[in-house]
CSV table of C-alpha atoms in Angstrom, one decimal:
chain,number,residue,atom,x,y,z
G,1,MET,CA,-20.8,5.0,-21.3
G,2,SER,CA,-18.4,3.4,-19.0
G,3,ASN,CA,-17.5,5.3,-15.8
G,4,ALA,CA,-16.4,4.9,-12.2
G,5,LEU,CA,-19.2,4.8,-9.8
G,6,ARG,CA,-16.6,4.9,-6.7
G,7,LEU,CA,-13.1,5.2,-6.0
G,8,ALA,CA,-11.1,4.3,-2.5
G,9,ARG,CA,-7.4,5.3,-2.7
G,10,GLY,CA,-4.7,5.0,0.0
G,11,THR,CA,-1.4,3.2,1.1
G,12,PHE,CA,-3.0,0.1,-0.2
G,13,GLY,CA,-3.1,1.4,-4.0
G,14,ARG,CA,-6.7,1.8,-5.4
G,15,VAL,CA,-9.9,0.2,-5.9
G,16,ALA,CA,-12.4,1.3,-8.4
G,17,LEU,CA,-16.0,0.3,-8.8
G,18,LEU,CA,-16.6,0.5,-12.6
G,19,ASP,CA,-19.8,0.4,-14.5
G,20,MET,CA,-18.6,-1.1,-17.8
G,21,ASP,CA,-20.1,-1.1,-21.2
G,22,ARG,CA,-17.3,-0.2,-23.6
G,23,SER,CA,-14.0,-1.8,-24.1
G,24,LEU,CA,-10.8,-0.7,-22.9
G,25,VAL,CA,-7.4,-0.6,-25.0
G,26,ARG,CA,-4.7,-3.0,-24.2
G,27,HIS,CA,-2.7,-1.9,-21.1
G,28,ALA,CA,-1.1,-2.8,-18.1
G,29,HIS,CA,-0.2,-1.8,-14.4
G,30,PRO,CA,2.2,-1.6,-11.9
G,31,HIS,CA,0.4,-3.7,-9.5
G,32,CYS,CA,-1.1,-7.0,-8.9
G,33,HIS,CA,-4.8,-6.4,-10.5
G,34,MET,CA,-8.0,-8.4,-9.5
G,35,LEU,CA,-11.4,-8.1,-11.0
G,36,LEU,CA,-14.5,-9.2,-9.5
G,37,LYS,CA,-17.9,-9.1,-11.0
G,38,VAL,CA,-20.6,-7.4,-8.7
G,39,GLU,CA,-23.6,-7.1,-10.6
G,40,GLY,CA,-24.8,-7.1,-14.1
G,41,ALA,CA,-24.0,-9.5,-17.1
G,42,ASP,CA,-21.0,-12.0,-17.3
G,43,THR,CA,-18.0,-10.4,-19.3
G,44,GLN,CA,-14.8,-10.9,-20.5
G,45,PHE,CA,-11.1,-9.8,-20.7
G,46,SER,CA,-8.4,-10.3,-22.8
G,47,VAL,CA,-5.4,-11.3,-20.9
G,48,GLY,CA,-2.2,-12.3,-22.8
G,49,ASP,CA,-3.1,-14.1,-25.9
G,50,ARG,CA,-6.5,-15.6,-24.2
G,51,ILE,CA,-10.1,-14.4,-23.6
G,52,VAL,CA,-11.0,-14.9,-19.9
G,53,ALA,CA,-14.3,-14.8,-18.5
G,54,LEU,CA,-15.4,-12.6,-15.5
G,55,THR,CA,-18.7,-14.1,-13.9
G,56,ASP,CA,-20.4,-14.7,-10.4
G,57,GLU,CA,-18.0,-17.9,-10.1
G,58,GLN,CA,-15.0,-16.5,-11.6
G,59,ALA,CA,-12.6,-13.7,-11.0
G,60,VAL,CA,-9.9,-12.6,-13.5
G,61,LEU,CA,-6.5,-12.3,-11.8
G,62,ILE,CA,-3.7,-10.2,-13.7
G,63,ASN,CA,-0.2,-10.0,-12.5
G,64,ALA,CA,1.9,-6.7,-12.4
G,65,TRP,CA,2.9,-5.6,-15.9
G,66,GLU,CA,0.8,-8.2,-17.8
G,67,PRO,CA,-0.9,-6.7,-20.7
G,68,HIS,CA,-4.6,-7.1,-20.8
G,69,SER,CA,-7.6,-5.3,-22.2
G,70,TYR,CA,-11.4,-5.5,-21.7
G,71,ALA,CA,-13.1,-7.0,-24.4
G,72,HIS,CA,-16.9,-5.5,-24.2
G,73,TYR,CA,-18.9,-7.0,-27.2
G,74,VAL,CA,-21.2,-4.6,-29.2
G,75,GLY,CA,-24.7,-5.1,-27.5
G,76,GLN,CA,-23.7,-6.8,-24.3
G,77,PRO,CA,-25.4,-5.3,-21.2
G,78,ALA,CA,-23.1,-3.3,-18.5
G,79,THR,CA,-21.4,-4.8,-15.8
G,80,ILE,CA,-20.4,-3.4,-12.4
G,81,ILE,CA,-16.9,-4.4,-11.6
G,82,LEU,CA,-14.7,-4.3,-8.5
G,83,ALA,CA,-11.3,-3.5,-9.9
G,84,LEU,CA,-8.5,-3.8,-7.2
G,85,TYR,CA,-5.1,-2.3,-7.9
G,86,ILE,CA,-3.1,-3.3,-5.0
G,87,GLU,CA,0.4,-1.9,-3.9
G,88,PRO,CA,3.1,-4.6,-2.9
G,89,ASP,CA,4.4,-2.9,0.1
G,90,TRP,CA,0.9,-2.9,1.7
G,91,LEU,CA,0.4,-6.7,1.0
G,92,GLY,CA,3.7,-7.1,2.6
G,93,ALA,CA,2.3,-5.9,6.0
G,94,PHE,CA,0.1,-8.9,6.0
G,95,ARG,CA,3.2,-11.3,5.1
G,96,ALA,CA,6.3,-10.1,4.1
G,97,ASN,CA,6.7,-12.4,0.9
G,98,TRP,CA,3.4,-11.0,-0.4
G,99,GLN,CA,5.5,-8.3,-1.7
G,100,ALA,CA,6.4,-10.6,-4.5
G,101,SER,CA,2.9,-9.5,-5.9
G,102,SER,CA,5.1,-6.8,-7.8
G,103,GLY,CA,6.8,-9.6,-9.9
G,104,PRO,CA,5.5,-12.0,-12.6
G,105,GLY,CA,3.7,-15.3,-11.9
G,106,PHE,CA,2.0,-14.2,-8.4
G,107,PHE,CA,-0.9,-15.6,-9.7
G,108,ARG,CA,-0.6,-19.0,-11.1
G,109,SER,CA,-3.7,-18.7,-13.2
G,110,ASN,CA,-5.5,-15.6,-14.9
G,111,VAL,CA,-8.8,-16.9,-13.7
G,112,GLY,CA,-9.8,-18.4,-10.3
G,113,THR,CA,-13.2,-19.9,-9.0
G,114,VAL,CA,-14.6,-17.6,-6.6
G,115,SER,CA,-15.7,-19.1,-3.0
G,116,PRO,CA,-18.9,-17.9,-1.5
G,117,GLY,CA,-16.9,-16.0,1.1
G,118,ILE,CA,-14.9,-14.0,-1.5
G,119,ARG,CA,-18.1,-13.0,-3.1
G,120,GLN,CA,-19.4,-12.0,0.2
G,121,LYS,CA,-16.2,-10.0,1.0
G,122,ALA,CA,-16.3,-8.1,-2.5
G,123,ARG,CA,-20.0,-7.2,-2.1
G,124,ARG,CA,-19.4,-5.9,1.3
G,125,LEU,CA,-16.5,-3.7,0.0
G,126,ALA,CA,-18.5,-2.5,-3.0
G,127,GLU,CA,-21.6,-2.0,-0.5
G,128,ALA,CA,-19.3,0.1,1.5
G,129,MET,CA,-17.7,2.2,-0.9
G,130,VAL,CA,-21.2,3.2,-2.2
G,131,GLY,CA,-22.8,3.6,1.3
G,132,ASP,CA,-19.9,5.6,3.0
G,133,PRO,CA,-17.6,6.8,0.4
G,134,GLY,CA,-15.7,8.7,3.1
G,135,ASP,CA,-14.9,5.7,5.4
G,136,LEU,CA,-11.5,4.9,4.1
G,137,ALA,CA,-10.6,3.0,7.4
G,138,GLU,CA,-13.6,0.7,6.9
G,139,HIS,CA,-12.8,0.3,3.1
G,140,GLU,CA,-9.2,-0.6,3.9
G,141,ARG,CA,-10.6,-3.2,6.4
G,142,LEU,CA,-12.5,-4.6,4.2
G,143,LEU,CA,-10.1,-4.7,1.5
G,144,GLY,CA,-7.6,-6.4,3.9
G,145,GLN,CA,-10.2,-9.3,4.4
G,146,LEU,CA,-10.6,-9.7,0.9
G,147,MET,CA,-7.0,-9.5,-0.3
G,148,VAL,CA,-6.0,-12.3,2.4
G,149,ALA,CA,-8.9,-14.4,0.9
G,150,VAL,CA,-8.1,-14.0,-2.7
G,151,ILE,CA,-4.2,-14.5,-2.2
G,152,GLU,CA,-4.6,-17.7,-0.2
G,153,ARG,CA,-7.1,-19.0,-2.6
G,154,PHE,CA,-5.2,-18.1,-5.9
G,155,THR,CA,-1.5,-18.0,-5.4
G,156,GLU,CA,1.4,-20.1,-3.9
G,157,TRP,CA,1.8,-17.5,-1.3
G,158,GLN,CA,3.6,-19.8,1.1
G,159,ALA,CA,6.5,-20.3,-1.7
G,160,ALA,CA,6.2,-16.7,-3.1
G,161,LEU,CA,9.3,-14.7,-2.9
G,162,PRO,CA,10.3,-11.2,-4.0
G,163,SER,CA,12.9,-11.0,-6.8
G,164,LEU,CA,16.1,-9.8,-5.2
G,165,ARG,CA,17.6,-9.2,-8.7
G,166,MET,CA,14.7,-6.9,-9.8
G,167,ALA,CA,14.8,-5.3,-6.3
G,168,ALA,CA,18.2,-4.4,-6.7
G,169,GLY,CA,17.9,-3.4,-10.2
G,170,PHE,CA,20.5,-6.0,-11.6
G,171,GLY,CA,19.6,-7.6,-14.8
G,172,ILE,CA,18.1,-4.4,-16.2
G,173,ASP,CA,20.4,-3.0,-18.9
G,174,HIS,CA,21.6,0.4,-18.2
G,175,ARG,CA,20.0,1.8,-21.4
G,176,VAL,CA,16.7,0.3,-20.4
G,177,ARG,CA,17.0,2.0,-17.1
G,178,LYS,CA,17.9,5.3,-18.6
G,179,ALA,CA,14.9,5.0,-20.8
G,180,ILE,CA,12.5,4.3,-17.8
G,181,SER,CA,14.1,7.2,-16.1
G,182,ILE,CA,13.2,9.4,-18.8
G,183,MET,CA,9.8,8.2,-19.2
G,184,ARG,CA,9.0,8.8,-15.5
G,185,THR,CA,10.7,12.1,-15.2
G,186,ASP,CA,9.4,13.7,-18.2
G,187,PRO,CA,6.6,11.8,-19.7
G,188,ALA,CA,5.4,14.7,-21.9
G,189,GLY,CA,8.9,14.9,-23.5
G,190,VAL,CA,8.7,11.6,-24.6
G,191,ASP,CA,6.9,12.0,-28.2
G,192,ASP,CA,8.7,10.0,-30.3
G,193,MET,CA,10.3,6.4,-29.5
G,194,THR,CA,12.8,6.7,-32.3
G,195,ARG,CA,14.2,9.5,-30.9
G,196,LEU,CA,14.1,7.9,-27.3
G,197,ALA,CA,15.9,5.1,-28.6
G,198,ARG,CA,18.8,7.3,-30.3
G,199,ASP,CA,18.8,9.2,-27.0
G,200,ILE,CA,19.8,6.0,-25.2
G,201,GLY,CA,22.0,4.9,-27.8
G,202,LEU,CA,20.3,2.2,-29.5
G,203,SER,CA,18.4,1.8,-32.8
G,204,ARG,CA,14.7,1.6,-32.5
G,205,ALA,CA,14.3,-2.2,-33.3
G,206,HIS,CA,17.1,-3.2,-30.7
G,207,PHE,CA,15.4,-0.9,-28.3
G,208,PHE,CA,12.2,-2.4,-28.3
G,209,ARG,CA,13.5,-6.0,-28.2
G,210,LEU,CA,15.6,-5.2,-25.2
G,211,PHE,CA,12.9,-3.2,-23.5
G,212,GLU,CA,10.4,-6.0,-23.9
G,213,THR,CA,12.8,-8.8,-23.0
G,214,THR,CA,13.7,-6.8,-19.9
G,215,MET,CA,10.1,-5.4,-18.8
G,216,HIS,CA,7.7,-7.6,-20.5
G,217,VAL,CA,5.9,-4.9,-22.0
G,218,SER,CA,6.6,-2.6,-24.9
G,219,PRO,CA,8.3,1.0,-24.4
G,220,ARG,CA,4.9,2.2,-25.6
G,221,VAL,CA,2.8,0.4,-23.1
G,222,TYR,CA,5.5,1.2,-20.5
G,223,LEU,CA,5.1,5.0,-21.2
G,224,ASN,CA,1.1,4.8,-21.3
G,225,VAL,CA,1.5,2.9,-17.6
G,226,VAL,CA,3.4,6.1,-16.3
G,227,ARG,CA,1.0,8.5,-18.1
G,228,LEU,CA,-2.1,6.8,-16.5
G,229,GLU,CA,-0.6,6.6,-12.9
G,230,GLN,CA,0.6,10.1,-13.0
G,231,ALA,CA,-2.5,11.0,-14.3
G,232,VAL,CA,-4.5,9.5,-11.4
G,233,ASN,CA,-2.2,11.0,-8.9
G,234,PHE,CA,-3.0,14.6,-10.6
G,235,ILE,CA,-6.5,13.9,-10.8
G,236,VAL,CA,-7.2,12.7,-7.4
G,237,ASP,CA,-4.5,14.5,-5.2
G,238,SER,CA,-4.3,17.9,-7.0
G,239,ASP,CA,-6.8,20.7,-8.2
G,240,ALA,CA,-5.2,21.1,-11.4
G,241,SER,CA,-7.4,21.4,-14.4
G,242,LEU,CA,-7.8,18.8,-16.7
G,243,ALA,CA,-6.1,20.9,-19.5
G,244,THR,CA,-3.2,21.6,-17.3
G,245,ILE,CA,-2.7,17.9,-16.6
G,246,SER,CA,-3.0,17.2,-20.2
G,247,GLU,CA,-0.2,19.4,-20.9
G,248,ARG,CA,2.0,17.9,-18.2
G,249,LEU,CA,1.5,14.4,-19.6
G,250,GLY,CA,2.4,15.4,-23.1
G,251,PHE,CA,-1.3,15.6,-24.9
G,252,SER,CA,-1.7,18.1,-27.7
G,253,VAL,CA,-5.4,18.8,-26.4
G,254,PRO,CA,-7.3,18.1,-23.5
G,255,ALA,CA,-10.0,15.8,-25.6
G,256,HIS,CA,-6.9,13.6,-26.3
G,257,PHE,CA,-6.1,12.9,-22.6
G,258,SER,CA,-9.6,12.4,-21.7
G,259,ARG,CA,-10.1,9.6,-24.4
G,260,PHE,CA,-6.5,8.2,-23.3
G,261,PHE,CA,-8.0,8.1,-19.8
G,262,HIS,CA,-11.3,6.6,-20.3
G,263,ASP,CA,-9.7,4.2,-22.6
G,264,HIS,CA,-7.2,3.0,-20.1
G,265,ALA,CA,-9.2,3.6,-16.9
G,266,GLY,CA,-12.7,2.9,-17.6
G,267,SER,CA,-14.0,6.4,-16.8
G,268,SER,CA,-13.8,10.0,-17.9
G,269,PRO,CA,-11.0,11.8,-15.7
G,270,SER,CA,-13.8,14.6,-14.6
G,271,THR,CA,-16.0,11.5,-13.2
G,272,TYR,CA,-13.2,9.9,-11.5
G,273,ARG,CA,-12.1,13.0,-9.7
G,274,ALA,CA,-15.8,13.5,-8.9
G,275,VAL,CA,-16.0,10.1,-7.2
G,276,SER,CA,-12.4,10.3,-5.7
G,277,SER,CA,-14.0,13.0,-3.2
G,278,LEU,CA,-17.2,11.9,-2.6
G,279,ARG,CA,-18.4,12.1,1.0
G,280,GLY,CA,-21.5,10.1,1.4
G,281,CYS,CA,-23.5,11.4,-1.7
G,282,ASP,CA,-26.7,9.4,-2.9
G,283,PHE,CA,-25.6,6.6,-5.4
G,284,GLU,CA,-28.4,7.2,-7.6
G,285,THR,CA,-27.0,10.8,-8.4
G,286,LEU,CA,-23.9,9.2,-10.4
G,287,GLY,CA,-26.4,7.8,-13.1
C-alpha cells in the first residue's frame, strides 16, 4: 500500500517522500510539481496525453494546474519518490521572475535528464528528511539548493515572467471567479456541478467549457484540488479528527475521504499526519 514516509512543510510548500505501489487518480496542483526517483523500480506518470518515465536518469516535471496521474502497473515493484510541491512566492525570493512557476509553461518539457548533481542533491534531501525529520531549516536549505539546480537546468528561467493578467485577475470571466470563490469558501457545499453552474448563471455545458478554457482544468478537478489542499492544511496544522475534516470538506463518510486522500496524495491521511509531526523516529518503524 502506497504511503508517505516523510513530509516536510513550510513557506516553501511541501516535500513528500512517498513509497508508491499503487496508481493515483488524475489530479492537479496549484504549485509547480517535480518528481524525482530516490530508490526502487523505474516507473511512470501520465501527464497530459502522454506517459513519461521516472528513472534514475529522468525527472518528471509538471507545471501548475497541469493534470496528471501516477500510472503504476499491476505487479510492478514499489518506488520511493521525492515529490516537490513548491510555492511561487518562496521561489521568488531566489529570483523575482521565478514566481512565474505559478503559471503554465514554466517547465519547457514534462521530462528532464537528471544530472549527477541533481541526483546527489535529491538524495541528500531525502536522507535528511529520514535522518532528522524535525530539522526544517536544514530541509529548506537542501531544498533551496535542489530547486536552483532544477530550475536552472529545466526552465528558460532568464526569460520567465509572471503573468500580470492572471495576477490582476483580468481575463477571468466574472462567473468563473464566482465559482472559484464558492469552491474555496465552502467546498463541502458544492455537491452538484449543475447546481453550481445554475447559481452563477450558466448552463452546465457552458460552465464547463468556460471554466476549462480559463483554468485549464475541469471544475471537478479544480474542486478536488481545493479539497486536497485544505485537507493537507487540516491534517498537518490541526488536531481535528479525520471524521471532522471529512465533514468539513463534504464527504458523506470518513472512509470516502480517506480513499479520496490516498488516491490524490499517495498516502492515507492518518499516515500523512503521523509523518508530518515526526521528531527523529526510526525510519524502520514506518514500514
